[in-house]
Amino acid sequence: MRTPDPAVPWGRPVVASIPLPPFASPAEHQRFTRALQLHVALVDDAAPSLAAKVLGEQLAAQGRGADLTPFELGTAMATYFPAPWTPGALAAALAQGRRDAPRLLEDGRWSWLYDPDFTAAPREGGGWEVERHERGSRRAEAVLESEGDLVLMWMDHFHSHFDYPYGWRVDEPDLDAFAAAARAVRAAHAVDAARPYLANWRAEREAALGAPAAD
């Protein structure tokens, strides 16, 4: 059995007041999106980063229907958004457009992905035992303490870790071509980050997280 990946926030708490899809009204969807924007801002440890600001702006432009947009769901997965997902609720959200979304089997186990694929069987007393199947072989993958950890495992499995350029070999001429523009944008963003509204946000964020303020 593999050691659980420490890059997954196992056991992280949930925020019970966040509504889950399908949403009963546009207002419920907006509450979810606002909560996701706040979560993105809190986990960002920069001044804030330009990427976090852009992500928050794009989340504000998402739909207000009963279901999450792919962008909202992808952001929630990649940031381990602490909505009170059950395995069934997250599986239903993932089933929108995903052929390999988790499926509940008749015997109460969950199955997901393909070669490798995984099954999670409920343990007596709570939690899940996860088994990995690959090209005819089987092995114990993990023992999870709770439904919440099964949700976190799926969030880890179903978001991309290696989109370009991370994990890729980037051609040096491309890096050189963009460097001057990137330096200019970084300098401009530093000016924005020094403004009072972001200084106030940093103080609120650090107070909420229990860390010394950066300023």
Tab-separated table of C-alpha atoms in Angstrom:
chain	number	residue	atom	x	y	z
A	1	MET	CA	0.000	0.000	0.000
A	2	ARG	CA	1.355	3.416	-0.958
A	3	THR	CA	1.960	6.168	1.585
A	4	PRO	CA	-0.851	8.749	1.223
A	5	ASP	CA	0.263	11.697	-0.891
A	6	PRO	CA	1.057	14.593	1.484
A	7	ALA	CA	0.131	17.011	-1.311
A	8	VAL	CA	-3.537	16.136	-0.655
A	9	PRO	CA	-5.054	17.894	2.408
A	10	TRP	CA	-6.432	14.708	4.004
A	11	GLY	CA	-8.964	15.363	6.740
A	12	ARG	CA	-9.432	19.025	5.902
A	13	PRO	CA	-12.704	20.334	7.366
A	14	VAL	CA	-15.732	21.320	5.333
A	15	VAL	CA	-17.924	24.420	5.470
A	16	ALA	CA	-21.427	23.076	5.989
A	17	SER	CA	-23.200	26.263	4.844
A	18	ILE	CA	-21.963	26.017	1.237
A	19	PRO	CA	-24.840	24.835	-0.996
A	20	LEU	CA	-24.258	21.911	-3.357
A	21	PRO	CA	-25.507	21.411	-6.905
A	22	PRO	CA	-28.061	20.963	-8.302
A	23	PHE	CA	-28.918	24.429	-7.021
A	24	ALA	CA	-32.500	25.309	-6.157
A	25	SER	CA	-32.119	28.921	-7.305
A	26	PRO	CA	-29.665	31.338	-8.946
A	27	ALA	CA	-29.018	32.764	-5.473
A	28	GLU	CA	-27.782	29.365	-4.237
A	29	HIS	CA	-25.442	29.091	-7.209
A	30	GLN	CA	-24.116	32.586	-6.501
A	31	ARG	CA	-23.485	31.636	-2.859
A	32	PHE	CA	-21.411	28.671	-4.037
A	33	THR	CA	-19.422	30.837	-6.461
A	34	ARG	CA	-18.814	33.587	-3.896
A	35	ALA	CA	-17.619	30.973	-1.404
A	36	LEU	CA	-15.297	29.534	-4.042
A	37	GLN	CA	-13.902	33.005	-4.807
A	38	LEU	CA	-13.224	33.534	-1.099
A	39	HIS	CA	-11.559	30.126	-0.789
A	40	VAL	CA	-9.293	30.856	-3.776
A	41	ALA	CA	-8.308	34.185	-2.235
A	42	LEU	CA	-7.568	32.613	1.159
A	43	VAL	CA	-5.390	29.784	-0.138
A	44	ASP	CA	-3.393	32.188	-2.304
A	45	ASP	CA	-0.341	33.198	-0.276
A	46	ALA	CA	0.875	36.039	-2.490
A	47	ALA	CA	0.093	39.752	-2.446
A	48	PRO	CA	-2.319	38.425	-3.988
A	49	SER	CA	-1.000	36.742	-7.103
A	50	LEU	CA	-2.206	38.025	-10.438
A	51	ALA	CA	-3.338	34.475	-11.255
A	52	ALA	CA	-5.599	34.343	-8.173
A	53	LYS	CA	-7.150	37.702	-9.031
A	54	VAL	CA	-7.832	36.622	-12.617
A	55	LEU	CA	-9.289	33.324	-11.392
A	56	GLY	CA	-11.638	35.147	-9.031
A	57	GLU	CA	-12.724	37.490	-11.815
A	58	GLN	CA	-13.503	34.593	-14.150
A	59	LEU	CA	-15.481	32.790	-11.457
A	60	ALA	CA	-17.681	35.875	-11.116
A	61	ALA	CA	-18.592	35.546	-14.805
A	62	GLN	CA	-19.877	31.971	-14.533
A	63	GLY	CA	-23.474	30.810	-14.950
A	64	ARG	CA	-26.332	30.774	-12.481
A	65	GLY	CA	-28.015	27.521	-13.526
A	66	ALA	CA	-28.782	24.428	-11.479
A	67	ASP	CA	-25.429	22.805	-12.298
A	68	LEU	CA	-21.834	23.937	-11.965
A	69	THR	CA	-19.994	25.092	-15.044
A	70	PRO	CA	-16.913	23.026	-15.988
A	71	PHE	CA	-14.770	26.005	-14.947
A	72	GLU	CA	-16.319	26.184	-11.476
A	73	LEU	CA	-16.040	22.431	-10.967
A	74	GLY	CA	-12.441	22.361	-12.186
A	75	THR	CA	-11.489	25.200	-9.849
A	76	ALA	CA	-13.245	23.536	-6.913
A	77	MET	CA	-11.401	20.266	-7.588
A	78	ALA	CA	-7.958	21.808	-8.021
A	79	THR	CA	-8.255	23.870	-4.822
A	80	TYR	CA	-9.901	21.139	-2.691
A	81	PHE	CA	-12.841	23.492	-2.125
A	82	PRO	CA	-14.389	22.624	1.292
A	83	ALA	CA	-18.028	22.349	0.247
A	84	PRO	CA	-19.820	19.566	2.157
A	85	TRP	CA	-19.534	17.102	-0.730
A	86	THR	CA	-20.657	13.545	-0.230
A	87	PRO	CA	-19.238	10.950	-2.637
A	88	GLY	CA	-22.645	10.810	-4.314
A	89	ALA	CA	-22.879	14.593	-4.744
A	90	LEU	CA	-19.379	14.918	-6.186
A	91	ALA	CA	-19.866	11.892	-8.445
A	92	ALA	CA	-23.048	13.489	-9.821
A	93	ALA	CA	-21.210	16.745	-10.530
A	94	LEU	CA	-18.366	14.866	-12.227
A	95	ALA	CA	-20.813	12.859	-14.338
A	96	GLN	CA	-21.618	16.015	-16.305
A	97	GLY	CA	-19.535	15.271	-19.397
A	98	ARG	CA	-17.143	12.692	-17.861
A	99	ARG	CA	-17.466	9.104	-19.059
A	100	ASP	CA	-15.056	7.895	-16.373
A	101	ALA	CA	-16.779	9.612	-13.419
A	102	PRO	CA	-17.174	7.495	-10.260
A	103	ARG	CA	-20.004	4.953	-10.434
A	104	LEU	CA	-21.772	3.399	-7.473
A	105	LEU	CA	-21.896	-0.384	-7.941
A	106	GLU	CA	-24.760	-2.570	-6.798
A	107	ASP	CA	-22.684	-3.978	-3.917
A	108	GLY	CA	-22.070	-0.503	-2.426
A	109	ARG	CA	-18.552	-0.016	-3.805
A	110	TRP	CA	-17.465	2.974	-5.891
A	111	SER	CA	-15.541	2.477	-9.149
A	112	TRP	CA	-13.710	5.130	-11.201
A	113	LEU	CA	-11.222	5.727	-14.031
A	114	TYR	CA	-9.914	3.089	-16.429
A	115	ASP	CA	-6.528	1.288	-16.592
A	116	PRO	CA	-5.677	1.971	-13.900
A	117	ASP	CA	-9.097	1.868	-12.327
A	118	PHE	CA	-9.994	1.903	-8.669
A	119	THR	CA	-12.707	0.600	-6.396
A	120	ALA	CA	-13.507	1.883	-2.918
A	121	ALA	CA	-15.256	-0.558	-0.602
A	122	PRO	CA	-16.889	0.619	2.635
A	123	ARG	CA	-15.104	-0.554	5.786
A	124	GLU	CA	-16.861	-1.939	8.797
A	125	GLY	CA	-16.943	0.869	11.331
A	126	GLY	CA	-16.487	3.602	8.694
A	127	GLY	CA	-14.100	4.710	6.008
A	128	TRP	CA	-13.087	3.081	2.750
A	129	GLU	CA	-10.570	0.549	1.442
A	130	VAL	CA	-9.322	1.508	-2.007
A	131	GLU	CA	-7.960	-1.075	-4.449
A	132	ARG	CA	-6.065	-0.355	-7.662
A	133	HIS	CA	-6.514	-2.518	-10.773
A	134	GLU	CA	-4.081	-2.214	-13.656
A	135	ARG	CA	-3.602	-4.656	-16.555
A	136	GLY	CA	-4.931	-7.584	-14.599
A	137	SER	CA	-3.077	-6.850	-11.348
A	138	ARG	CA	-4.675	-5.758	-8.079
A	139	ARG	CA	-3.148	-4.060	-5.077
A	140	ALA	CA	-4.259	-2.204	-1.996
A	141	GLU	CA	-4.014	1.508	-2.745
A	142	ALA	CA	-5.158	3.238	0.451
A	143	VAL	CA	-7.277	3.037	3.565
A	144	LEU	CA	-9.336	6.202	3.963
A	145	GLU	CA	-10.767	7.291	7.280
A	146	SER	CA	-13.922	8.988	6.053
A	147	GLU	CA	-16.206	9.865	3.159
A	148	GLY	CA	-14.502	13.252	3.145
A	149	ASP	CA	-11.171	11.629	2.341
A	150	LEU	CA	-12.749	9.677	-0.520
A	151	VAL	CA	-13.960	13.024	-1.879
A	152	LEU	CA	-10.426	14.420	-1.566
A	153	MET	CA	-8.978	11.387	-3.378
A	154	TRP	CA	-11.368	12.024	-6.261
A	155	MET	CA	-10.465	15.703	-6.333
A	156	ASP	CA	-6.829	14.669	-6.644
A	157	HIS	CA	-7.575	12.059	-9.338
A	158	PHE	CA	-9.845	14.206	-11.470
A	159	HIS	CA	-7.958	17.472	-11.765
A	160	SER	CA	-4.962	17.992	-13.999
A	161	HIS	CA	-1.616	18.417	-12.279
A	162	PHE	CA	0.514	18.872	-15.379
A	163	ASP	CA	-1.105	21.422	-17.682
A	164	TYR	CA	1.354	23.385	-19.801
A	165	PRO	CA	3.870	24.744	-18.858
A	166	TYR	CA	4.074	22.939	-15.482
A	167	GLY	CA	5.670	19.532	-15.814
A	168	TRP	CA	6.595	20.253	-19.435
A	169	ARG	CA	9.884	21.061	-21.092
A	170	VAL	CA	9.508	24.669	-22.221
A	171	ASP	CA	11.641	25.754	-25.166
A	172	GLU	CA	14.187	28.380	-24.125
A	173	PRO	CA	13.421	30.705	-27.092
A	174	ASP	CA	9.775	30.829	-25.954
A	175	LEU	CA	10.823	31.727	-22.421
A	176	ASP	CA	13.142	34.440	-23.723
A	177	ALA	CA	10.441	35.850	-26.040
A	178	PHE	CA	7.990	36.329	-23.177
A	179	ALA	CA	10.413	37.430	-20.466
A	180	ALA	CA	10.363	41.193	-21.116
A	181	ALA	CA	6.565	41.349	-21.242
A	182	ALA	CA	6.294	39.230	-18.103
A	183	ARG	CA	8.684	41.529	-16.228
A	184	ALA	CA	6.577	44.544	-17.199
A	185	VAL	CA	3.337	42.912	-16.077
A	186	ARG	CA	4.898	41.774	-12.797
A	187	ALA	CA	6.100	45.309	-12.101
A	188	ALA	CA	2.647	46.734	-12.813
A	189	HIS	CA	1.003	44.133	-10.603
A	190	ALA	CA	3.385	45.003	-7.759
A	191	VAL	CA	2.109	48.597	-7.949
A	192	ASP	CA	-1.491	47.360	-7.735
A	193	ALA	CA	-0.651	45.009	-4.856
A	194	ALA	CA	0.677	47.948	-2.837
A	195	ARG	CA	-2.651	49.799	-2.970
A	196	PRO	CA	-4.725	50.123	0.203
A	197	TYR	CA	-7.529	47.765	-0.826
A	198	LEU	CA	-5.072	44.897	-1.215
A	199	ALA	CA	-3.089	45.850	1.879
A	200	ASN	CA	-6.398	45.676	3.758
A	201	TRP	CA	-7.153	42.284	2.223
A	202	ARG	CA	-3.742	40.903	3.225
A	203	ALA	CA	-4.326	42.019	6.808
A	204	GLU	CA	-7.788	40.370	6.854
A	205	ARG	CA	-6.441	37.193	5.283
A	206	GLU	CA	-3.527	36.836	7.670
A	207	ALA	CA	-5.718	37.611	10.682
A	208	ALA	CA	-8.196	34.929	9.578
A	209	LEU	CA	-5.437	32.382	9.011
A	210	GLY	CA	-3.750	33.167	12.304
A	211	ALA	CA	-0.446	34.274	10.774
A	212	PRO	CA	1.480	37.543	11.265
A	213	ALA	CA	0.480	40.223	8.786
A	214	ALA	CA	2.939	40.680	5.931
A	215	ASP	CA	2.890	44.482	6.077
